[in-house]
XYZ file of C-alpha atoms in Angstrom:
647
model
C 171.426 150.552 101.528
C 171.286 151.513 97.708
C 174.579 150.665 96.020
C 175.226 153.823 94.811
C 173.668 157.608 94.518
C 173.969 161.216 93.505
C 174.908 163.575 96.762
C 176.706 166.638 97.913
C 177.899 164.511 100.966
C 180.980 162.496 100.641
C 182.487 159.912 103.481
C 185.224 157.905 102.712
C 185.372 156.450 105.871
C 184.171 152.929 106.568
C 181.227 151.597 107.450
C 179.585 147.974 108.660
C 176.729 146.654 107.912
C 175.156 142.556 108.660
C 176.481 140.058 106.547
C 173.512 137.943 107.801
C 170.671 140.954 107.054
C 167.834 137.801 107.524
C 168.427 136.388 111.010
C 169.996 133.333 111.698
C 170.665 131.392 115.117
C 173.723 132.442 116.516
C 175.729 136.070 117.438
C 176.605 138.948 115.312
C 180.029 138.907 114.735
C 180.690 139.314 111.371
C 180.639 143.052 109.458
C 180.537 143.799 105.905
C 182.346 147.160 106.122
C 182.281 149.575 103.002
C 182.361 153.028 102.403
C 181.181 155.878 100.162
C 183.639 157.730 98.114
C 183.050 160.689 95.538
C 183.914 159.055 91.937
C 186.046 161.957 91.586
C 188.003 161.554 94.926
C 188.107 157.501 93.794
C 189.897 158.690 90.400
C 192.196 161.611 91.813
C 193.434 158.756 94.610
C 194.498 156.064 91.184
C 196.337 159.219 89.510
C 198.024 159.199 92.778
C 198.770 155.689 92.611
C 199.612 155.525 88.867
C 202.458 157.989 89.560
C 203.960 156.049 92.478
C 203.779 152.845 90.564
C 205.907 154.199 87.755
C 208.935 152.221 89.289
C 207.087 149.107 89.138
C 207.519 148.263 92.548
C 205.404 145.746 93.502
C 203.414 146.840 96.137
C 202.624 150.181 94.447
C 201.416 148.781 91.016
C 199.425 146.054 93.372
C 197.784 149.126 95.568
C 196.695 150.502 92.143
C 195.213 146.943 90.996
C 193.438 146.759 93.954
C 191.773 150.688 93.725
C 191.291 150.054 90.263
C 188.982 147.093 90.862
C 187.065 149.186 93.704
C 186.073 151.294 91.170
C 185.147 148.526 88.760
C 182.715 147.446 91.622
C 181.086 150.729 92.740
C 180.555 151.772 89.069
C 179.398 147.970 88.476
C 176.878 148.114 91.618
C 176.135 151.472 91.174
C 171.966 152.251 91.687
C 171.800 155.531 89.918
C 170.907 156.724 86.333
C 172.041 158.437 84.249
C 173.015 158.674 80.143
C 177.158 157.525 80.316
C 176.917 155.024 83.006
C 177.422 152.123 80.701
C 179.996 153.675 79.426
C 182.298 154.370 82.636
C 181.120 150.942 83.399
C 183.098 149.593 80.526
C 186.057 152.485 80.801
C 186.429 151.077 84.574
C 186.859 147.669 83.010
C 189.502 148.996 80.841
C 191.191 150.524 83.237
C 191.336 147.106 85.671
C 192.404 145.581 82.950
C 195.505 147.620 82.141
C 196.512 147.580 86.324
C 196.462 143.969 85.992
C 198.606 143.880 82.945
C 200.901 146.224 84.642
C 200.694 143.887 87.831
C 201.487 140.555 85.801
C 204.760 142.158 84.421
C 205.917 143.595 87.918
C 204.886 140.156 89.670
C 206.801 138.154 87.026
C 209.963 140.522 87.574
C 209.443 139.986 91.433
C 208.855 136.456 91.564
C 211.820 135.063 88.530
C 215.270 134.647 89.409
C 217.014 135.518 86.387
C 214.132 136.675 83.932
C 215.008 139.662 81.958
C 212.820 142.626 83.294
C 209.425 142.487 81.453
C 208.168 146.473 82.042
C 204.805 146.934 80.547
C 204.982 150.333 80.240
C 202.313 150.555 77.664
C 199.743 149.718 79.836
C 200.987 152.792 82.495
C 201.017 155.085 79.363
C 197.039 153.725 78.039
C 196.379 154.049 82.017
C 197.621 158.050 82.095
C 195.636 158.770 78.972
C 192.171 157.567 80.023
C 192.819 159.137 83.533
C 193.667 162.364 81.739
C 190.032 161.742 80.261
C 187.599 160.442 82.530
C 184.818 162.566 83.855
C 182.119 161.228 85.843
C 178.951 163.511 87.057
C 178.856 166.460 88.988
C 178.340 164.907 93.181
C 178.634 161.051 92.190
C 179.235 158.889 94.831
C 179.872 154.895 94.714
C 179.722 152.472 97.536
C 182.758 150.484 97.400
C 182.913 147.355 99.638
C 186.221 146.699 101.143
C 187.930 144.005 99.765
C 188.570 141.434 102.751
C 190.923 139.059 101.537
C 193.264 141.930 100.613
C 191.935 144.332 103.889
C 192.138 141.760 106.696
C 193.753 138.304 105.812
C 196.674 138.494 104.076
C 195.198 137.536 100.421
C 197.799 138.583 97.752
C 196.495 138.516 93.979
C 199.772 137.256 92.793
C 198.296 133.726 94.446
C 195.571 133.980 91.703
C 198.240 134.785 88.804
C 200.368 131.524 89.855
C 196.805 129.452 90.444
C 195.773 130.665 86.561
C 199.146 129.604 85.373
C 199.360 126.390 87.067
C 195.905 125.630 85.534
C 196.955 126.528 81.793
C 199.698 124.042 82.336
C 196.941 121.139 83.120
C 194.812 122.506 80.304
C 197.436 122.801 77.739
C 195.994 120.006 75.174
C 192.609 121.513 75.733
C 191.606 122.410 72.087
C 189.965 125.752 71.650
C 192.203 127.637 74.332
C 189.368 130.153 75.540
C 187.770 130.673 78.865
C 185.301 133.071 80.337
C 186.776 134.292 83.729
C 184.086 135.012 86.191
C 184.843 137.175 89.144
C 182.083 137.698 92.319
C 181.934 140.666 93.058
C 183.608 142.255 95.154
C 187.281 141.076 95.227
C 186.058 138.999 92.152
C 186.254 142.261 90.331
C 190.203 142.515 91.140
C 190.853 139.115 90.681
C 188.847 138.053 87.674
C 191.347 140.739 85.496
C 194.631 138.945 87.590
C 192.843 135.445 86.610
C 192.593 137.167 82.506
C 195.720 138.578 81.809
C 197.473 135.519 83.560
C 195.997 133.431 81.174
C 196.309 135.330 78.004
C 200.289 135.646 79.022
C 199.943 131.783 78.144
C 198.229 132.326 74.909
C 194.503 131.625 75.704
C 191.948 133.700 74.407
C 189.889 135.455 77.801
C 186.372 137.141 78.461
C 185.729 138.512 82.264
C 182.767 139.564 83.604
C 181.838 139.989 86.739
C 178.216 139.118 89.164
C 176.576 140.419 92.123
C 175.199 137.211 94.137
C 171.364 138.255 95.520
C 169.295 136.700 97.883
C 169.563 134.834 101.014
C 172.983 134.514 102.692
C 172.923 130.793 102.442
C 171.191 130.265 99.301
C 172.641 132.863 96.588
C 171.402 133.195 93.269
C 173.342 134.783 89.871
C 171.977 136.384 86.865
C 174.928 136.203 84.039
C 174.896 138.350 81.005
C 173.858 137.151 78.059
C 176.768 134.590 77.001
C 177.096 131.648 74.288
C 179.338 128.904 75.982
C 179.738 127.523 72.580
C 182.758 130.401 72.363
C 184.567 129.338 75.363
C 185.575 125.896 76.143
C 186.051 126.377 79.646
C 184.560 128.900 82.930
C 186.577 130.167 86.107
C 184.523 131.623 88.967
C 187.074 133.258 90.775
C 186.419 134.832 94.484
C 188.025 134.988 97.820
C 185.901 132.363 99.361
C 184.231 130.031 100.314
C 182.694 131.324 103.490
C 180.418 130.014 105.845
C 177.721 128.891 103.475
C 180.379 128.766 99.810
C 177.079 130.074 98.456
C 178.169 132.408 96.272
C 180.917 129.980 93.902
C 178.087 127.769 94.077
C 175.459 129.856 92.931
C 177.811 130.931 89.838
C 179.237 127.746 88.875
C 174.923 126.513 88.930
C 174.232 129.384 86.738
C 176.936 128.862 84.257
C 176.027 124.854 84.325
C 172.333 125.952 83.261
C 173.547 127.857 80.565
C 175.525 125.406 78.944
C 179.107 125.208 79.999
C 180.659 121.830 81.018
C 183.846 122.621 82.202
C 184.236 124.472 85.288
C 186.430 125.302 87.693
C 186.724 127.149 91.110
C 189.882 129.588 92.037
C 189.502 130.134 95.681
C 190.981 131.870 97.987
C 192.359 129.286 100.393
C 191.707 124.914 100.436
C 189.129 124.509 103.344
C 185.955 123.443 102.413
C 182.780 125.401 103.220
C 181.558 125.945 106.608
C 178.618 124.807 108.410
C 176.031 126.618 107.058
C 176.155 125.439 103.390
C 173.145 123.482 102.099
C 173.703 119.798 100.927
C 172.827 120.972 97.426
C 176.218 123.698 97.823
C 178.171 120.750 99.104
C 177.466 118.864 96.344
C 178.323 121.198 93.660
C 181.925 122.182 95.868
C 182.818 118.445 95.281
C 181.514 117.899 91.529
C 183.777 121.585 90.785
C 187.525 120.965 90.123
C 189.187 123.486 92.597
C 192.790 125.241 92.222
C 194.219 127.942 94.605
C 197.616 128.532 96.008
C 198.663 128.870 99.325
C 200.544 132.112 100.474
C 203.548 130.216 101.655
C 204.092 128.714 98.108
C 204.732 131.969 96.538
C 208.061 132.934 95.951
C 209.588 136.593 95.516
C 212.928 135.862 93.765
C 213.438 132.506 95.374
C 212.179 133.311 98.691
C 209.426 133.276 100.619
C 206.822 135.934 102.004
C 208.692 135.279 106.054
C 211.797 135.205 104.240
C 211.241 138.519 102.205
C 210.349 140.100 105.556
C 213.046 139.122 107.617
C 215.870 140.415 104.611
C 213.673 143.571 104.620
C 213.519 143.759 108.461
C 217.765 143.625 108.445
C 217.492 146.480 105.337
C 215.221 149.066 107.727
C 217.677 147.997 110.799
C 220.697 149.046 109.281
C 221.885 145.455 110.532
C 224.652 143.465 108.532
C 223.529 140.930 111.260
C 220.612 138.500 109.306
C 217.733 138.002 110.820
C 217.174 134.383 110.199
C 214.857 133.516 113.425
C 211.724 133.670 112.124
C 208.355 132.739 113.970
C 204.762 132.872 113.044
C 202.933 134.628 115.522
C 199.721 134.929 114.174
C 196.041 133.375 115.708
C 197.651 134.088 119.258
C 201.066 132.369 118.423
C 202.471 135.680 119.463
C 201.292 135.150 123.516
C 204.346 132.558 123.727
C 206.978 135.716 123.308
C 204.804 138.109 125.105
C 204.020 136.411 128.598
C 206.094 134.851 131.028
C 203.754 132.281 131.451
C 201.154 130.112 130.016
C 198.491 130.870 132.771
C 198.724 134.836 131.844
C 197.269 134.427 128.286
C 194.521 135.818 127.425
C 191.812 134.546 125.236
C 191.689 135.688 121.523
C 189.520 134.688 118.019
C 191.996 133.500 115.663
C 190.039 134.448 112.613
C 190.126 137.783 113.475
C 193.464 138.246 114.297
C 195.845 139.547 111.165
C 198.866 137.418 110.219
C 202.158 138.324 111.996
C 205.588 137.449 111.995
C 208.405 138.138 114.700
C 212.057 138.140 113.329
C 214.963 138.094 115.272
C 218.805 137.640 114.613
C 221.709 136.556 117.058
C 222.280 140.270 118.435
C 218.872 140.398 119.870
C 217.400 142.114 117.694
C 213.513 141.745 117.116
C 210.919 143.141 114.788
C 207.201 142.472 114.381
C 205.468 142.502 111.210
C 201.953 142.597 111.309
C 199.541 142.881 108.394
C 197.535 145.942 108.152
C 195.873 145.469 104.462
C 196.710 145.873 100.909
C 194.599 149.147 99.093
C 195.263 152.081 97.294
C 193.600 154.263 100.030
C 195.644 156.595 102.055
C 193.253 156.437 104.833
C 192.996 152.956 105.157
C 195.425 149.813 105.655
C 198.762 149.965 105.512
C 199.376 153.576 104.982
C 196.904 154.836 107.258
C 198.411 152.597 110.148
C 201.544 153.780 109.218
C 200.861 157.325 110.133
C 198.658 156.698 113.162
C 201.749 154.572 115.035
C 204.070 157.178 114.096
C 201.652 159.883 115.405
C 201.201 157.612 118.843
C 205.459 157.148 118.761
C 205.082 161.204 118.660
C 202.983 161.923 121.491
C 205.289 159.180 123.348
C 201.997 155.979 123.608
C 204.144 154.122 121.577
C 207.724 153.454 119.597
C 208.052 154.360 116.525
C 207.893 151.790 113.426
C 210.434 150.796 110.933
C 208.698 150.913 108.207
C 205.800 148.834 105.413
C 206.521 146.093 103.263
C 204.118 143.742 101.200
C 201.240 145.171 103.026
C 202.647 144.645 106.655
C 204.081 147.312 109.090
C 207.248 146.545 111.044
C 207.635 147.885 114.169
C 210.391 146.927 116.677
C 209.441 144.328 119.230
C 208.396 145.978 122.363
C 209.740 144.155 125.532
C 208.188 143.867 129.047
C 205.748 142.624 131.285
C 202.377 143.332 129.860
C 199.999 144.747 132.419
C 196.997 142.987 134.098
C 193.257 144.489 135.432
C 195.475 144.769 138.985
C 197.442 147.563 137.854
C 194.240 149.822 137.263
C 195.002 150.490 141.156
C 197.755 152.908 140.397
C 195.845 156.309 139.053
C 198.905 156.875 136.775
C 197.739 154.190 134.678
C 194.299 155.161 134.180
C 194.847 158.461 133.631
C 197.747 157.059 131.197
C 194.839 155.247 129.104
C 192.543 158.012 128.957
C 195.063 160.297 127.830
C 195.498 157.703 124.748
C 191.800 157.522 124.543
C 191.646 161.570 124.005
C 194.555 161.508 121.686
C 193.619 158.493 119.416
C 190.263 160.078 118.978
C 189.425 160.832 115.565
C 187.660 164.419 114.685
C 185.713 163.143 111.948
C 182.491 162.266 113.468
C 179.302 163.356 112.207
C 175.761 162.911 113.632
C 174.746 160.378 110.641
C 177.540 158.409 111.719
C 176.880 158.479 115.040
C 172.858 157.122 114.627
C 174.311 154.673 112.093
C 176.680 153.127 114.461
C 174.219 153.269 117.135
C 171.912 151.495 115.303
C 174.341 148.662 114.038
C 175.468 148.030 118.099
C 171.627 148.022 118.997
C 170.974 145.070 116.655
C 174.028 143.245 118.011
C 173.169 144.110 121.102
C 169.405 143.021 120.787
C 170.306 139.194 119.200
C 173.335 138.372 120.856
C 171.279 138.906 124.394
C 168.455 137.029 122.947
C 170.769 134.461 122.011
C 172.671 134.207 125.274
C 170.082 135.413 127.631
C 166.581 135.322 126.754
C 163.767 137.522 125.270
C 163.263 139.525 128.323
C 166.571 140.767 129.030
C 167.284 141.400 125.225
C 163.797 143.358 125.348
C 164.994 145.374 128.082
C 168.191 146.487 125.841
C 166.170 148.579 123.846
C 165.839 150.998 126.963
C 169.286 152.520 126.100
C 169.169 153.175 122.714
C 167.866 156.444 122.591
C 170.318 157.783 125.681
C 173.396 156.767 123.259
C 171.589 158.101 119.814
C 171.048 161.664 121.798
C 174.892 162.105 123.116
C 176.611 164.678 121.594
C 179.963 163.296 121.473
C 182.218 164.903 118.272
C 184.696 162.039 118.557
C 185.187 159.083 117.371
C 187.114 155.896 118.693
C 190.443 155.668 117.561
C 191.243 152.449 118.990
C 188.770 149.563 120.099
C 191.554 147.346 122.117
C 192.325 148.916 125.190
C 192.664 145.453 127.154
C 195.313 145.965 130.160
C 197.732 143.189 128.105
C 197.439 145.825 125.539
C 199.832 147.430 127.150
C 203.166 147.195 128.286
C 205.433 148.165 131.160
C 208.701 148.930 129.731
C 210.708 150.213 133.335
C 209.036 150.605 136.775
C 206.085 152.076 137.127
C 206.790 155.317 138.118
C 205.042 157.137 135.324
C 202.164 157.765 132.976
C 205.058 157.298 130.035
C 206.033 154.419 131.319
C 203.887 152.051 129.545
C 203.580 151.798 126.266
C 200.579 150.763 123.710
C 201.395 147.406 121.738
C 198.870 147.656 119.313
C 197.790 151.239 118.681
C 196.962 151.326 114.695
C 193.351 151.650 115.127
C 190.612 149.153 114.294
C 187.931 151.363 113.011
C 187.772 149.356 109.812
C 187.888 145.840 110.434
C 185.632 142.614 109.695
C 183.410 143.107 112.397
C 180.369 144.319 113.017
C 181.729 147.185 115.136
C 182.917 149.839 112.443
C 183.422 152.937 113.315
C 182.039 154.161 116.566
C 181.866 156.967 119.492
C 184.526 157.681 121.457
C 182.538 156.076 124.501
C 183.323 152.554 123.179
C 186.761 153.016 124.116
C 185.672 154.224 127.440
C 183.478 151.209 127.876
C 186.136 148.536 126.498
C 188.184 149.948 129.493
C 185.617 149.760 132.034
C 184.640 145.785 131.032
C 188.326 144.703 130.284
C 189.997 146.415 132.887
C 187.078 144.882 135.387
C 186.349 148.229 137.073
C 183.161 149.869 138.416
C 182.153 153.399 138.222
C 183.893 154.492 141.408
C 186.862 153.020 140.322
C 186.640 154.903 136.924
C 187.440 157.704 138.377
C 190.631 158.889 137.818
C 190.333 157.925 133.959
C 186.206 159.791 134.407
C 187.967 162.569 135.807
C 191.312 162.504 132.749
C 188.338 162.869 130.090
C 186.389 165.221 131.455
C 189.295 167.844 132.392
C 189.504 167.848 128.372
C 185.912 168.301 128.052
C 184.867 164.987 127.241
C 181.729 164.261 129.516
C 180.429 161.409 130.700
C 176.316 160.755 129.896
C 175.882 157.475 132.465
C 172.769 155.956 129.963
C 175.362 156.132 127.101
C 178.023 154.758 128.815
C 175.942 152.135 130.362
C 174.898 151.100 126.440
C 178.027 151.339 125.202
C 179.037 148.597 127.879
C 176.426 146.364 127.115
C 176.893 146.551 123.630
C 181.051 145.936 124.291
C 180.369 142.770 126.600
C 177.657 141.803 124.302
C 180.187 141.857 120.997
C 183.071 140.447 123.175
C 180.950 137.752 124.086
C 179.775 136.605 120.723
C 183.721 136.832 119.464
C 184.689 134.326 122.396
C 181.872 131.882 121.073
C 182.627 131.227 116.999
C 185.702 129.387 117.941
C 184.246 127.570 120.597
C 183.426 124.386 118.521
C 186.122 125.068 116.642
C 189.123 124.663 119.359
C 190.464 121.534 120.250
C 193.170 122.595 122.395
C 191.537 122.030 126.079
C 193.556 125.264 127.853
C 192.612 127.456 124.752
C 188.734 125.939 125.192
C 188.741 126.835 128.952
C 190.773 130.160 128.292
C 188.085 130.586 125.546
C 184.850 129.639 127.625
C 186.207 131.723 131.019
C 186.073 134.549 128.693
C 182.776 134.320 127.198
C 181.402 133.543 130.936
C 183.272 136.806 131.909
C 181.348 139.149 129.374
C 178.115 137.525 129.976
C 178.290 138.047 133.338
C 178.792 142.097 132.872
C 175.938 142.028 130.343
C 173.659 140.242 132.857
C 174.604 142.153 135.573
C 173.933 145.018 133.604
C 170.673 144.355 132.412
C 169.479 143.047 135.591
C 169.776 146.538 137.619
C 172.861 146.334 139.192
C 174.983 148.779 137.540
C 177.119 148.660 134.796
C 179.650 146.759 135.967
C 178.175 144.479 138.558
C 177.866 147.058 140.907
C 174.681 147.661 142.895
C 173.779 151.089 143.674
C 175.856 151.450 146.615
C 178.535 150.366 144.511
C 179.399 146.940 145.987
C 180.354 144.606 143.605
C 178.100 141.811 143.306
C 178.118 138.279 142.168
C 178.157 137.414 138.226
C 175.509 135.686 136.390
C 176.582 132.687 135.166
C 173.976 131.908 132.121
C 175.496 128.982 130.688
C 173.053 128.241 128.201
C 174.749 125.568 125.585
C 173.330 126.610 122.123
C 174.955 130.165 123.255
C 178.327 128.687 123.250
C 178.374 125.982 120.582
C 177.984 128.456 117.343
């Protein structure tokens, strides 16, 4: 896909694409979700955000950081030609520059205890005046890539501004205080300026550029500008990483090594080491680079820390006078200990893909969940956009309403009951319950490109993860569905993606389709998978596989949709089902080998047996849900082929 271009068309919704583009062994999991955006909707949506961080709050002036380095990278990436793109290039430069000035006076009044205020209202001012300015071509369109650290795991740039301080501390006899700041693109972009204006606050002297690593997933390669590394006495290559591979730092820190510099250090994201896919010669250049990062619980907002800055704001939103001082991590399926009666009832779940979340509680009873929903400057992504879509479900009565957002997370109060199992699906109230949410979480917005785009990018999955769990000749035989889900004609789009039956929870007895309510109803159309956004039918199908039900027993839910118009195409159904036990199967196997715990292992290994089964059965002519064609269930296939499970 070409990084940028000149159109009449304009999507700013997300879209995924392969991280691993060149195959490697083991399932597609993994997205790289980005979007297209008109450069003139991209620079009305900062004026936006310039305005609101006028207080110097600091999750507004962050928000406008973060968009400001999104355009930094689309104009940076950007394919097309024409005579002033160097020019925006270096005005979008200017302008990241200024947000993170802005940002490293509102941090520094957020995170001091007694520090006189420290406004830097210059930089708003020089920000207002080159907004008032900019023009970029009639129909251009940039392809920004959506920042993950920031989008889906709880990253904060204010770690980076306390990592670059902590390092000018060390380096504080170094003589010729100057460092070139190297940010990889496309967080790098953000961070890089934090990284900058950090260290200038400190009285070093700063260049930041930023690079675009090419090539093989596992083996990067960097081109840097032309540079003399007799000017600076030390390089940062600053990123969110490392990753599977910690190709990318590696690749920089090699480049800047061949041109000259000898000092240089790495500002990750978080301390792990790279994972097992990077090449000994990566390895070695991880342990020969001096690393510095903070973690997220070291950071401090006026003496306190990020749980402790959520459970003050949680009593502020309550009205409470009563503090809530229980706090409890709940994230990578911590939160299953508060929301099931028992052990045996938990469900499986892929800790990295599950967003931080904390559940707060004080002595009245009182509980609130804060869950992480992504830091941007969008509207229609993250935190805002979740914001609106629970209080549209709290509307139409799916749901409660939430409290409110706060450092990226949305608080909503903590729903209590018994959360339901595949059992329940026997009382029609239920289903027709969940297909009324499925019609009303839809989305509108769904165009025919879309549609063949997503189809395509659940085909692929579809096609390797069988291969890699099944064999050739069943994944060959996936291809026979393709063109029944490409032809549907379906104008809606998912607006959830996790309809599981402990999803959902039973608030008073059963005696009603509002009687249940949706625990996790923000919408995952834009997450790190490779799943993005897609038809409505995937909702249909996650039903179908998670609540264990056959066509017959679809019914009810079959017959909810279609009384609203929504019809059923069996061929598309059939390949949305595949491609949902196909996904769900290669989420249950990356933490496989990871998982020490032996009941999380078995819960872990059930699960992946469970989806194979449906896939096999499937694909083997019985139905799409191990049903033969008299509808009797069957038996699964158990394929329990170890290189499937061990990735």
């Amino acid at each position: 896909m070409a990084a940028a271009r000149i159109s009449r068309k304009n999507s700013s919704l997300p879209t995924a694409g392969f991280i691993n583009r060149i195959r490697e062994p083991g399932m597609i999991v993994f997205g790289d979700p980005q979007r297209w955006l008109s450069a003139d909707s991209l620079l009305a949506r900062l004026r936006v955000r310039l305005n609101r961080a006028g207080t110097h709050a600091s999750d507004d002036v962050r928000n406008l950081l973060i968009l400001a380095g999104q355009l930094e990278q689309g104009l940076a990436d950007c394919a097309a030609s024409f005579p002033t793109l160097e020019a925006l290039r270096s005005q979008s430069r200017r302008i990241t520059d200024l947000s993170a000035l802005a940002f490293h006076s509102a941090w520094i009044n957020a995170s001091e205890t007694s520090a006189a205020p420290v406004l830097r209202l210059d930089a708003m001012q020089q920000l207002a005046a080159i907004f008032s300015e900019l023009s970029f071509p009639e129909n251009l369109s940039l392809s920004l890539k959506i920042p993950e650290g920031f989008a889906f795991y709880a990253l904060f740039p204010e770690q980076f501004s306390v990592t670059a301080s902590r390092w000018a501390n060390e380096h504080s006899n170094t003589s010729g205080r100057s460092a070139v700041i190297v940010g990889v693109r496309s967080i790098g972009a953000t961070l890089s300026a934090v990284v900058s204006t950090a260290l200038k606050a400190r009285g070093w002297t700063t260049k930041r550029f930023t690079v675009r690593p090419r090539g093989h997933p596992f083996d990067r390669r960097v081109e840097l500008p032309m540079i003399d590394p007799r000017q600076f006495s030390h390089a940062i290559v600053v990123d969110e990483g490392p990753g599977i591979s910690g190709s990318s730092m590696a690749a920089t820190a090699r480049a800047l090594s061949e041109r000259g510099f000898k000092s240089i250090s790495f500002f990750p994201g978080h301390e792990h080491e790279p994972g097992n896919a990077a090449s000994p010669e990566t390895r070695d250049i991880w342990k020969r680079t001096r690393r510095f990062f903070t973690r997220l619980e070291d950071l401090r907002w006026r003496g306190q820390s990020l749980q402790q800055t959520l459970a003050t704001k949680a009593a502020e939103l309550c009205g409470s006078l009563e503090p809530f001082s229980q706090i409890e991590n709940c994230s990578g399926g911590l939160w299953r200990q508060f929301a099931f009666f028992d052990e045996s009832e938990w469900p499986a779940v892929a800790p990295q893909f599950e967003r931080m979340k904390f559940r707060c509680a004080n002595a009245r009873g009182e509980s609130v969940l804060w869950k992480f929903t992504g830091f941007g400057g969008d509207d229609e992504l993250f935190t805002d956009a979740a914001l609106k879509k629970i209080s549209r479900r709290a509307e139409q009565g799916f749901t409660v309403p939430p409290i409110g957002s706060f450092r990226g997370f949305v608080a909503m109060p903590w729903i209590q009951g018994r959360r339901l199992t595949a059992a329940n699906a026997i009382n029609p109230a239920v289903l027709e319950c969940v297909a009324d949410y499925i019609l009303h979480a839809a989305e509108p917005r769904w165009t025919p490109e879309e549609h063949a785009a997503s189809v395509s990018r659940l085909a692929e999955m579809l096609f390797w993860n069988t291969r890699e769990a099944l064999g050739e000749p069943l994944a060959e035989r996936t291809r026979d569905w393709v063109s029944a889900a490409k032809s549907v004609r379906i104008p809606l789009a998912s607006g959830d993606g996790h309809l599981a039956p402990h999803e959902w929870i039973r608030v008073s007895p059963l005696s009603g389709p509002r009687k249940i309510y949706k625990a996790d109803c923000e919408g995952h159309d834009c997450d790190h998978t490779v799943v993005g956004r897609q038809c409505v039918l995937w909702d249909v199908a996650g039903v179908m596989t998670e609540w264990d039900l056959d066509f017959s027993e679809m019914a009810p839910l079959h017959q909810a949709l279609e009384r609203s118009g929504l019809k059923m195409n069996p061929d598309a159904l059939t390949f949305y089902f595949m491609a949902y036990a196909a996904f769900r199967m290669g989420l249950m196997s990356l933490p496989l080998s990871q998982i020490a715990d032996t009941a999380e292992h078995r819960r872990l290994q059930s699960a992946f047996f469970f989806y194979q089964s449906k896939l096999a059965n499937a694909l083997n002519g019985n139905g799409a849900n191990g049903t033969n064609q008299s509808g009797t269930r069957v038996s699964p296939v158990r394929f329990q082929k170890q290189k499937a499970i061990q990735h």
